[in-house]
XYZ file of C-alpha atoms in Angstrom:
525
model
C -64.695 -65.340 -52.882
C -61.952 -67.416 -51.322
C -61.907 -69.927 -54.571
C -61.271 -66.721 -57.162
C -58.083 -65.290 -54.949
C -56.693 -69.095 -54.992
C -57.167 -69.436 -58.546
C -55.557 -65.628 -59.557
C -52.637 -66.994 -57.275
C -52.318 -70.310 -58.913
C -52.524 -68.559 -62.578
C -49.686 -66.033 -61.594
C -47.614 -68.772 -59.923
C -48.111 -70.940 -63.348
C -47.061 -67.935 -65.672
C -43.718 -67.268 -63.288
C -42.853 -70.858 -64.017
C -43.569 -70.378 -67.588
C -41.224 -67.202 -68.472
C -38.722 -69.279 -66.123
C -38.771 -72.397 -68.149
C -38.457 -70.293 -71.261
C -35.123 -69.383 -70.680
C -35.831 -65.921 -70.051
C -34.015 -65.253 -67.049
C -31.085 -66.173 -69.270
C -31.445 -63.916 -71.681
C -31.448 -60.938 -69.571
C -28.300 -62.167 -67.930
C -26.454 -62.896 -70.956
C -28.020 -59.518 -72.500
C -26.067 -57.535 -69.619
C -24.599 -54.058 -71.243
C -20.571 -54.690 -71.058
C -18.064 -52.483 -69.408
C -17.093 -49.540 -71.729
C -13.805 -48.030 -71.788
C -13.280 -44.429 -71.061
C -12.443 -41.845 -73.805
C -9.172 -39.447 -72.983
C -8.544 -35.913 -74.221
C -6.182 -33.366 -74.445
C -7.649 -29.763 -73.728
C -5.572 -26.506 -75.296
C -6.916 -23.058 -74.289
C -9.002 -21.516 -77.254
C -5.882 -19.176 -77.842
C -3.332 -21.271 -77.805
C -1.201 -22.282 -80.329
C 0.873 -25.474 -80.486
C 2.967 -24.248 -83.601
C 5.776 -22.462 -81.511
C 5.877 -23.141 -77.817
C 9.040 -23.173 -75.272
C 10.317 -26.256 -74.144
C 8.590 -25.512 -70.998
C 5.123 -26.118 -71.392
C 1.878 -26.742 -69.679
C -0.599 -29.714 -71.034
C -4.031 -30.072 -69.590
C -6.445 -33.385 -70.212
C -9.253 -34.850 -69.417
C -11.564 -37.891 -69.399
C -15.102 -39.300 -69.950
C -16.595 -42.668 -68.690
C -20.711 -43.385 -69.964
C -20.663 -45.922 -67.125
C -18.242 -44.918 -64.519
C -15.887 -42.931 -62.546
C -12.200 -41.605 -63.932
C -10.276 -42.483 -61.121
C -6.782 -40.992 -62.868
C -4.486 -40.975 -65.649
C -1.632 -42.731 -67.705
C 0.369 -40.053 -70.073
C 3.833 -40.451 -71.533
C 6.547 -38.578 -73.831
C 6.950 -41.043 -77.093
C 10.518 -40.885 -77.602
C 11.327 -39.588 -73.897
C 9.382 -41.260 -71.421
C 10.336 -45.174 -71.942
C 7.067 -45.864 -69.061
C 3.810 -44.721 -68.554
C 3.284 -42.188 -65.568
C 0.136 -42.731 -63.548
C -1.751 -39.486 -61.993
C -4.505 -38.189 -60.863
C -4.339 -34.881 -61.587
C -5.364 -33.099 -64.606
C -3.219 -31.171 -66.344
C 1.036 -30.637 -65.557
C 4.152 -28.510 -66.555
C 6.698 -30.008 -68.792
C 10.797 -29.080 -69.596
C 11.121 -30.478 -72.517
C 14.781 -31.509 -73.573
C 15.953 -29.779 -77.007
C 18.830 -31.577 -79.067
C 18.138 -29.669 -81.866
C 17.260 -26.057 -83.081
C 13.266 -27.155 -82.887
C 11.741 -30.625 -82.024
C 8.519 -32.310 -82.460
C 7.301 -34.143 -79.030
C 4.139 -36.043 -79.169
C 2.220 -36.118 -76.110
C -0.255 -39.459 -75.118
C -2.425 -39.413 -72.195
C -4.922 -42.678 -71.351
C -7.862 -41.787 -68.732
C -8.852 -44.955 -66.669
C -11.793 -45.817 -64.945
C -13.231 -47.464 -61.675
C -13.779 -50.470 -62.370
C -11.247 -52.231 -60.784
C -11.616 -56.154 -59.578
C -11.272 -55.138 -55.652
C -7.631 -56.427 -54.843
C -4.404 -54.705 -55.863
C -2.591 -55.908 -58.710
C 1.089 -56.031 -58.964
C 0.978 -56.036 -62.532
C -1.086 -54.273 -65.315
C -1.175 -55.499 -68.410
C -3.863 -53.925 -70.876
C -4.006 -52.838 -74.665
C -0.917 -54.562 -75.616
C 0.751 -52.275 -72.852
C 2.751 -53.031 -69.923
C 1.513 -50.553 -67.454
C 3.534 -52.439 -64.568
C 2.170 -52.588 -61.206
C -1.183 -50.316 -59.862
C 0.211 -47.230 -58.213
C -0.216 -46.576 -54.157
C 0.578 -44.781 -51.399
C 3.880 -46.418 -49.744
C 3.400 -45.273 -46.332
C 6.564 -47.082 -45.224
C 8.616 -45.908 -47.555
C 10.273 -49.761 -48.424
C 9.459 -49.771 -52.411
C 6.992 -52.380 -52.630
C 3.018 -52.585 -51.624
C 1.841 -53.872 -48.090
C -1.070 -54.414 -47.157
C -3.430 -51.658 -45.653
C -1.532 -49.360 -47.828
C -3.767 -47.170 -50.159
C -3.760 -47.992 -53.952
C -5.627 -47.303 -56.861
C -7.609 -49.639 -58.496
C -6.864 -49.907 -62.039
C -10.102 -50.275 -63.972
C -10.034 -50.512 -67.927
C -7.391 -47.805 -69.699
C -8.568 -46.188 -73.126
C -6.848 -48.125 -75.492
C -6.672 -45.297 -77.378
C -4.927 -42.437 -76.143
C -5.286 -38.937 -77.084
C -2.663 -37.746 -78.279
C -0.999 -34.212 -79.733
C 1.938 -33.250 -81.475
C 4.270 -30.205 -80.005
C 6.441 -28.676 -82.472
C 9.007 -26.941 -80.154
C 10.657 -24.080 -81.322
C 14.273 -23.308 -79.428
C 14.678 -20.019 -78.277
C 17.934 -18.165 -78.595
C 19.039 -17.276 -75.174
C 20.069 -13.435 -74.053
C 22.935 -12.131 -72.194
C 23.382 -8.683 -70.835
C 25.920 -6.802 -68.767
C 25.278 -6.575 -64.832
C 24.771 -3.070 -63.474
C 28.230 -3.484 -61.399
C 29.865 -4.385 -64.977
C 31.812 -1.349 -66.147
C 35.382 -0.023 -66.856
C 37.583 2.714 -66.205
C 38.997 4.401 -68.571
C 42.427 2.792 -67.605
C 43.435 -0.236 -65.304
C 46.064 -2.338 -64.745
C 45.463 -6.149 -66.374
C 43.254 -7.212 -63.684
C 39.619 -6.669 -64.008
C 36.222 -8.292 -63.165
C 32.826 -8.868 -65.036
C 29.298 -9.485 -64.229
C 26.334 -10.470 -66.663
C 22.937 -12.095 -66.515
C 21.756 -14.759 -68.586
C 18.028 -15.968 -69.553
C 16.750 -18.456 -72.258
C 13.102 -19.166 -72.545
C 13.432 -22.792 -72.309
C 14.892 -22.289 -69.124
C 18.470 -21.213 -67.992
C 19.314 -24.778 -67.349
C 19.153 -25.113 -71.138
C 22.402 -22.401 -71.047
C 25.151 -24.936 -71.446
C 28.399 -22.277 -72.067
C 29.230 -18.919 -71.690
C 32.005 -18.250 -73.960
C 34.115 -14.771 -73.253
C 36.942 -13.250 -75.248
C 39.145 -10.567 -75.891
C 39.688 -8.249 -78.254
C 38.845 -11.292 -81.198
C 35.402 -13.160 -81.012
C 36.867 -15.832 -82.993
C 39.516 -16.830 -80.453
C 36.972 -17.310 -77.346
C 36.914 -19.878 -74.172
C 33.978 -21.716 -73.033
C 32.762 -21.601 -69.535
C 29.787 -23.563 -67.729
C 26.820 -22.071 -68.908
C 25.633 -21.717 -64.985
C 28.732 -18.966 -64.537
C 27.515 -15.519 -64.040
C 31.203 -13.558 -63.045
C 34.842 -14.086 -63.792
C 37.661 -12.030 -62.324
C 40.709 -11.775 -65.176
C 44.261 -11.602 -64.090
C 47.448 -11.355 -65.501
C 49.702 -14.809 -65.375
C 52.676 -12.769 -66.678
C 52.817 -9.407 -67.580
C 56.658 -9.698 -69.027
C 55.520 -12.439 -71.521
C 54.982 -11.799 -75.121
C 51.519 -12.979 -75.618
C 50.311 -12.223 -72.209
C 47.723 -14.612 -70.994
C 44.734 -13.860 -68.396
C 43.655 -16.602 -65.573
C 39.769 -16.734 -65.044
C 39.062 -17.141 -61.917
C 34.743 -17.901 -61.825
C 33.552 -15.935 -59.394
C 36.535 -14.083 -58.099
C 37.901 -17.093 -56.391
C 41.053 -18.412 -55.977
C 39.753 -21.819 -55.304
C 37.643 -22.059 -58.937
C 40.424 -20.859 -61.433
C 39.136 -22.174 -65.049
C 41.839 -24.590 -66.306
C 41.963 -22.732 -69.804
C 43.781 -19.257 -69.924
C 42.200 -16.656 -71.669
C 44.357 -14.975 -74.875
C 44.355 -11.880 -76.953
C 45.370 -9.555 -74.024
C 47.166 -6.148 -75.356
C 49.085 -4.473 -72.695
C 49.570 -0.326 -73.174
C 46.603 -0.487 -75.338
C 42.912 -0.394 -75.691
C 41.045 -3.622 -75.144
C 37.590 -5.086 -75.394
C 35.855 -7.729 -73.470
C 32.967 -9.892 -75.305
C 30.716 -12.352 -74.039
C 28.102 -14.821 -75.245
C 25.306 -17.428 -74.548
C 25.125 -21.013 -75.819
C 22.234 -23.330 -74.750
C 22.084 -27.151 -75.221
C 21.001 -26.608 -79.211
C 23.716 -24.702 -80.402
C 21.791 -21.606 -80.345
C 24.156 -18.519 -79.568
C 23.233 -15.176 -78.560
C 24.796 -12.487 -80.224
C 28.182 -10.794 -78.574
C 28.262 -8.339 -76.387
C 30.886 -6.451 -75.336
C 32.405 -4.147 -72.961
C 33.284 -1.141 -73.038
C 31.119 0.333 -75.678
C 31.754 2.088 -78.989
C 31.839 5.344 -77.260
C 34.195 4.637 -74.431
C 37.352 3.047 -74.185
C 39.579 0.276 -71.633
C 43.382 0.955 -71.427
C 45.056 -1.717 -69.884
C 48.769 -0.157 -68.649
C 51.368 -2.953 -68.226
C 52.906 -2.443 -64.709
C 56.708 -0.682 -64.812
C 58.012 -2.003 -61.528
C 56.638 -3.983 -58.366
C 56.275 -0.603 -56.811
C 52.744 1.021 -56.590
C 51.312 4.503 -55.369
C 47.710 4.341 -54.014
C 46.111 7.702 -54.342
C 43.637 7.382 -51.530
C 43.464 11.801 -50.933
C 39.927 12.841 -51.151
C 39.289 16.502 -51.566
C 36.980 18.575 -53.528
C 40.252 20.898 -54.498
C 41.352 19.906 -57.782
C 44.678 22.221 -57.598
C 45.131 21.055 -54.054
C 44.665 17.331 -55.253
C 46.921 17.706 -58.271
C 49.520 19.362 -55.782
C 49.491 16.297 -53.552
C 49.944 13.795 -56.444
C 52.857 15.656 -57.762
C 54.626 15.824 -54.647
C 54.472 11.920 -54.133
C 55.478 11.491 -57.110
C 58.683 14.107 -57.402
C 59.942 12.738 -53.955
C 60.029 8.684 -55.374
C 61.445 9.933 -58.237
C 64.411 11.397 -56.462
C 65.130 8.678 -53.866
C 68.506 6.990 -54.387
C 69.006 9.132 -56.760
C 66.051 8.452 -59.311
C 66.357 4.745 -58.984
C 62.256 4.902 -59.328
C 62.439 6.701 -61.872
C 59.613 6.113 -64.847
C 59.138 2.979 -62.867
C 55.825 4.640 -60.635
C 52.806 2.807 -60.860
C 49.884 4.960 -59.365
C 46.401 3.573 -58.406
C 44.190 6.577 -58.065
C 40.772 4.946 -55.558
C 39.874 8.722 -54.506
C 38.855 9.623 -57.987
C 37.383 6.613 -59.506
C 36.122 3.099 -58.802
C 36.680 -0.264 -60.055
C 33.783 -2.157 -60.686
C 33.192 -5.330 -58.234
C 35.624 -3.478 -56.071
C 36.132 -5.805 -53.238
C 37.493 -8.615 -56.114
C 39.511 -6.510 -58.258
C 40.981 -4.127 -56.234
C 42.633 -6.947 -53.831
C 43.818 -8.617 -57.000
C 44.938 -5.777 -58.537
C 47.296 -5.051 -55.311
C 48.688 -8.428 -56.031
C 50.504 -7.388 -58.858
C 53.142 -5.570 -56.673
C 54.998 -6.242 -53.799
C 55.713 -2.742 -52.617
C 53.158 -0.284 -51.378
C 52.847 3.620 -50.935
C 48.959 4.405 -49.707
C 48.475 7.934 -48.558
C 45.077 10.051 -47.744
C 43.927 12.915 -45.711
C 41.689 12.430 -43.296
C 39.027 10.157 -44.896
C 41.134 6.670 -45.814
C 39.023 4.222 -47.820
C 38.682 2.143 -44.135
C 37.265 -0.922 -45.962
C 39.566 -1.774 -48.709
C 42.277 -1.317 -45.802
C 40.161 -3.793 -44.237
C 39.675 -5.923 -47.059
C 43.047 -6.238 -48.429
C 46.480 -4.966 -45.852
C 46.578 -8.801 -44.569
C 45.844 -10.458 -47.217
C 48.615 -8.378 -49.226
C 51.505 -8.622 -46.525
C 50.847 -12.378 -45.860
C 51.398 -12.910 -49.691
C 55.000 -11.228 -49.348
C 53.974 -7.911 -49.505
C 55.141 -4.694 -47.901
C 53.289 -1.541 -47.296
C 54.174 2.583 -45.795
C 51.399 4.250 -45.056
C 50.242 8.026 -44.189
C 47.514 9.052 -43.319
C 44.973 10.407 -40.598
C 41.764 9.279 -39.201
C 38.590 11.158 -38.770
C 36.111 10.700 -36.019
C 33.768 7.913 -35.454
C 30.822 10.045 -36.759
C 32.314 10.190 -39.761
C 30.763 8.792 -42.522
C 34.188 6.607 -43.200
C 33.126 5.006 -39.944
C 36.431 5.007 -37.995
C 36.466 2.974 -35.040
C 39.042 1.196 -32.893
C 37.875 -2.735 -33.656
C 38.509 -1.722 -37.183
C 41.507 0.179 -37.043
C 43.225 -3.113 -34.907
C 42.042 -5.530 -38.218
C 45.038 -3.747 -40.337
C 46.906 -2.068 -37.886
C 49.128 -3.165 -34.258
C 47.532 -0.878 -32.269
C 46.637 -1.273 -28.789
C 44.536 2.081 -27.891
C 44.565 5.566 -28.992
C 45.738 8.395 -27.466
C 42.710 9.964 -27.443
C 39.344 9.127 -27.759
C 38.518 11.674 -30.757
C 41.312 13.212 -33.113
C 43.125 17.141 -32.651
C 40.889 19.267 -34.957
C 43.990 21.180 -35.606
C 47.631 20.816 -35.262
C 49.625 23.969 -35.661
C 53.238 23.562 -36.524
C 55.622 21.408 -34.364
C 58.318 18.398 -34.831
C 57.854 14.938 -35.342
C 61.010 13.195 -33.651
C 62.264 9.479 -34.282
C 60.853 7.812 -30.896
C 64.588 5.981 -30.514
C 67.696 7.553 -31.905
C 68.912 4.362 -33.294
C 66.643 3.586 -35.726
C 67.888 6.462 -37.337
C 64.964 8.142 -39.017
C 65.107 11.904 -40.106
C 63.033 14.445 -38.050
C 60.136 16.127 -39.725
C 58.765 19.301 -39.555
C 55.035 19.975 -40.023
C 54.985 23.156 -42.023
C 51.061 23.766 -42.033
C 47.977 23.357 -39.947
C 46.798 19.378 -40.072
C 43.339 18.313 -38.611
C 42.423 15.045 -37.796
C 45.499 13.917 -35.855
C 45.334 11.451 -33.007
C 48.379 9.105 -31.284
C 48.449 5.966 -31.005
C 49.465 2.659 -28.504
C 51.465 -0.049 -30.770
C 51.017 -3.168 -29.727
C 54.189 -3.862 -28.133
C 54.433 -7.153 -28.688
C 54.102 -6.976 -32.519
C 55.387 -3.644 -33.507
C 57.849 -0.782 -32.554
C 57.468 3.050 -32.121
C 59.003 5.210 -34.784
C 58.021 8.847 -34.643
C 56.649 11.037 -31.742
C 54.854 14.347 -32.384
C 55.743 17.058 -30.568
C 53.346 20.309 -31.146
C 51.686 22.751 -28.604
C 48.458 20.955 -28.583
C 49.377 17.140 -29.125
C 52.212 14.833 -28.036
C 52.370 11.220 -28.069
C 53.163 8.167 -30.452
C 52.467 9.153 -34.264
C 54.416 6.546 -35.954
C 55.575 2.762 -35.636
C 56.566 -0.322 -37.918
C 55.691 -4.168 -37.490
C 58.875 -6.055 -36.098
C 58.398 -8.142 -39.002
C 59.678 -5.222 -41.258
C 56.387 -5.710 -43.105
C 54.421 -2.416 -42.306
C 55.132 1.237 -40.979
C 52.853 3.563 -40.435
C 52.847 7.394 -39.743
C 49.393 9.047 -38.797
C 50.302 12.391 -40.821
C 50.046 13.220 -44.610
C 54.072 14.096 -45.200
C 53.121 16.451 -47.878
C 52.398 18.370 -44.734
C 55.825 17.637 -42.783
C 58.303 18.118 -45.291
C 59.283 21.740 -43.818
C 62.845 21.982 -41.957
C 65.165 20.375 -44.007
C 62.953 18.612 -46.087
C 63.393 15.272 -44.522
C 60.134 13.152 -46.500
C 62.550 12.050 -49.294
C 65.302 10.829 -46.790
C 62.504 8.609 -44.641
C 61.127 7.243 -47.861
C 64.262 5.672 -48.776
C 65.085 4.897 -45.431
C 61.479 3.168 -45.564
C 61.578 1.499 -49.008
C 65.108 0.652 -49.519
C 66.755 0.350 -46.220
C 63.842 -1.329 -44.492
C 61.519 -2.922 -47.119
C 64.796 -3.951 -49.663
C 62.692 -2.624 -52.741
C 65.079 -3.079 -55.991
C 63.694 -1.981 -58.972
């Protein structure tokens, strides 16, 4: 029994040898399957079509390996990209660049696999391509790999990438007016404009905005990125008046090219357009619209009117503008007259108010405002210091509700345009019934007025004593105090009373306004 197991071992020791000494062994080394190389593709949706895409895309790949892993990807732009980007991620968005109307970009993506040698390699060199050195994680942030840092290790790249053609079509980018962008019938030749712009290869593809007046053909070019411009007269007197831009309403970004075609005492039109990197144009638009028009009145003098009286009276309304208007005429005997400029805020609006109405006060150094009761407190706000630190000079009349109003009167914003130290009362005199306003010193010499109605809304008033002097003091049987005082600067008077309303007695309104305008302010025609 023990003789048979020796000789089966010494007959399967024998045969070993045998297939040993036959060489085998060798032959199923050197039959060893090789390495293969992975296979790349790109994937489109099954509705998608490459014909006529946007510049701004999204491409999607992917990768098989019979005998491995895909550890990531090498793509690049022929004709854009002058390297190959490693990622590992499977699909990205692209901006594609567009230089003319529509482009061709073909896309090549490489998958690679894991069969890296086990030691990072500072340079990659396969398939007659330079693929420079195997991407990692730089977790010191100094450029170059250290050791212990992450990296990927670059197995065999498909030497033949997939690749896809995109024929990019350019899209012709839009413009339309901004909700805030409209015009009066009638302005003066300041006036500002809002718009939005959108291309569907991206708005940074919008490379100029070019605007124009009255002829398309004669238009300037702004940065494409420029979404409102504020136009102002440089000279009203000169024959081919020219407009400053100013991008964005500011005084700090004025474009360095004027913009023509202005016509003064006569309709105008205001057209804009989109241009994006191609050359593609949108079509003009304009402003105001076939059915509408925009009169742009040249001023007459430096001297303007603002019509700040807010009532739902019509008659009443039209009363009050007249009677402004007759008593300038007649000062020094007419020296105003046809020379009125009137800004009317109580019965319309100019669009972007809070940029174009300041700039439109520019245009004139001497000021009338007057209102009832309900004075437009934030463009008082907005522009009085602005306006007198320029050189300008303002009268004003008017009266101040209560807090609850809906005009929100309150002391901290009276103070921002006005010397005052306190009022005389916390909440105005509902109503005033006749009574005398007196000049608070003889020798300034102003004329005493005589309120001929009832007037609500009036409340008196502590200058600032430093900075300003008293003028008038009201005298009625429910209300006495300060009504009336001027900036020692000569700058500013006010009077909180609508002089419509205290013009009785010897009618002594046209006397103070020259007094006011010509004696203090020096206003020559």
């Amino acid at each position: 029994m023990n003789s048979k197991i020796t000789l089966y071992l010494f007959y399967i020791l024998t045969l070993t040898v045998g297939i040993l000494n036959s060489g085998c062994y060798d032959e199923l080394v050197n039959n060893a399957n090789p390495n293969n190389t992975p296979e790349t593709f790109v994937f489109l949706y099954p509705d998608s079509s490459i014909s006529g895409q946007t510049s701004r895309l999204n491409v999607s790949w992917w990768g098989d390996d019979p005998d491995g892993l895909i550890i990531g990807y090498y793509f690049k732009w022929i004709g854009i990209d002058s390297v190959w980007t490693f990622t590992t991620s499977r699909d990205s968005t692209f901006s594609l660049p567009i230089g003319t109307i529509d482009t061709t970009f073909d896309f090549q993506v490489s998958a690679v696999d894991n069969s890296g040698n086990g030691f990072y390699d500072d340079h990659i060199y396969q398939n007659q391509i330079d693929y420079g050195a195997e991407p990692f994680t730089d977790s010191n942030g100094n450029e170059h790999y250290d050791p212990n840092e992450n990296y990927f290790d670059t197995g065999l790249i498909d030497p033949t990438p997939a690749s896809t053609k995109f024929p990019i079509k350019n899209s012709t980018p839009e413009i339309l007016w901004s909700e805030l962008s409209f015009l009066p019938d009638t302005s003066f030749p300041v006036m500002t404009f809002g718009w939005t712009a959108s291309d569907l290869d991206g708005e940074s593809s919008i490379t100029n905005i070019n605007i124009a007046l009255n002829d398309t053909n004669n238009f300037i070019s702004l940065s494409g990125s420029t979404r409102l411009v504020t136009l102002r007269i440089v000279d009203y007197n000169a024959s081919n008046p020219m407009m400053e831009i100013l991008i964005n309403g500011s005084e700090l970004n004025i474009n360095p090219d004027d913009l023509p075609g202005l016509k003064l005492n006569d309709d105008n039109i205001i057209y804009i357009q989109a241009e994006d990197i191609s050359g593609a144009k949108s079509a003009f638009i304009s402003l105001p619209d076939s059915n509408n028009t925009w009169f742009v009145k040249k001023p007459t003098s430096e001297f303007l009117i603002v019509d700040n009286y807010n009532v739902p009276d019509l008659n009443n309304d039209i009363a009050v503008k007249n009677f402004y208007n007759d008593a300038f005429n007649q000062i020094e005997n007419g020296i105003l007259m046809d020379k009125i400029n009137t800004l009317d805020i109580a019965g319309s609006t100019l669009p972007y108010e809070s940029v174009t109405f300041p700039e439109t006060i520019k245009l004139f150094k001497f000021v009338f405002w007057y209102s009832n009761s309900k004075p437009r407190m934030d463009l008082l706000s907005l522009t009085m210091n602005k306006f007198i630190d320029g050189g300008g000079k303002i009268a004003m009349s008017l009266t101040f509700e209560d807090s609850t109003s809906v005009f929100q009167f309150d002391l901290p914003t009276v103070q921002g345009f006005l010397p005052i130290d306190s009022l005389g009362q916390d909440r105005p005199i509902g109503f005033v019934f006749g009574g005398t306003i007196n000049p608070s010193t003889p020798g300034l010499d102003y004329p005493v007025l005589t309120i001929l109605s009832t007037v609500s809304s009036l409340r008196t008033f502590y200058p600032n004593p430093i900075t300003a002097q008293k003028t008038y003091d009201i005298s009625a049987s429910n209300l006495s105090g300060n009504i009336g005082f001027k900036t020692n600067d000569g700058n500013l008077f006010f009077i909180g009373i609508p002089l419509y309303q205290a013009n009785g007695g010897d009618g002594n309104v046209i006397p103070l306004l020259e007094k006011i305008f010509i004696e203090d302010f020096g206003l020559i025609p």
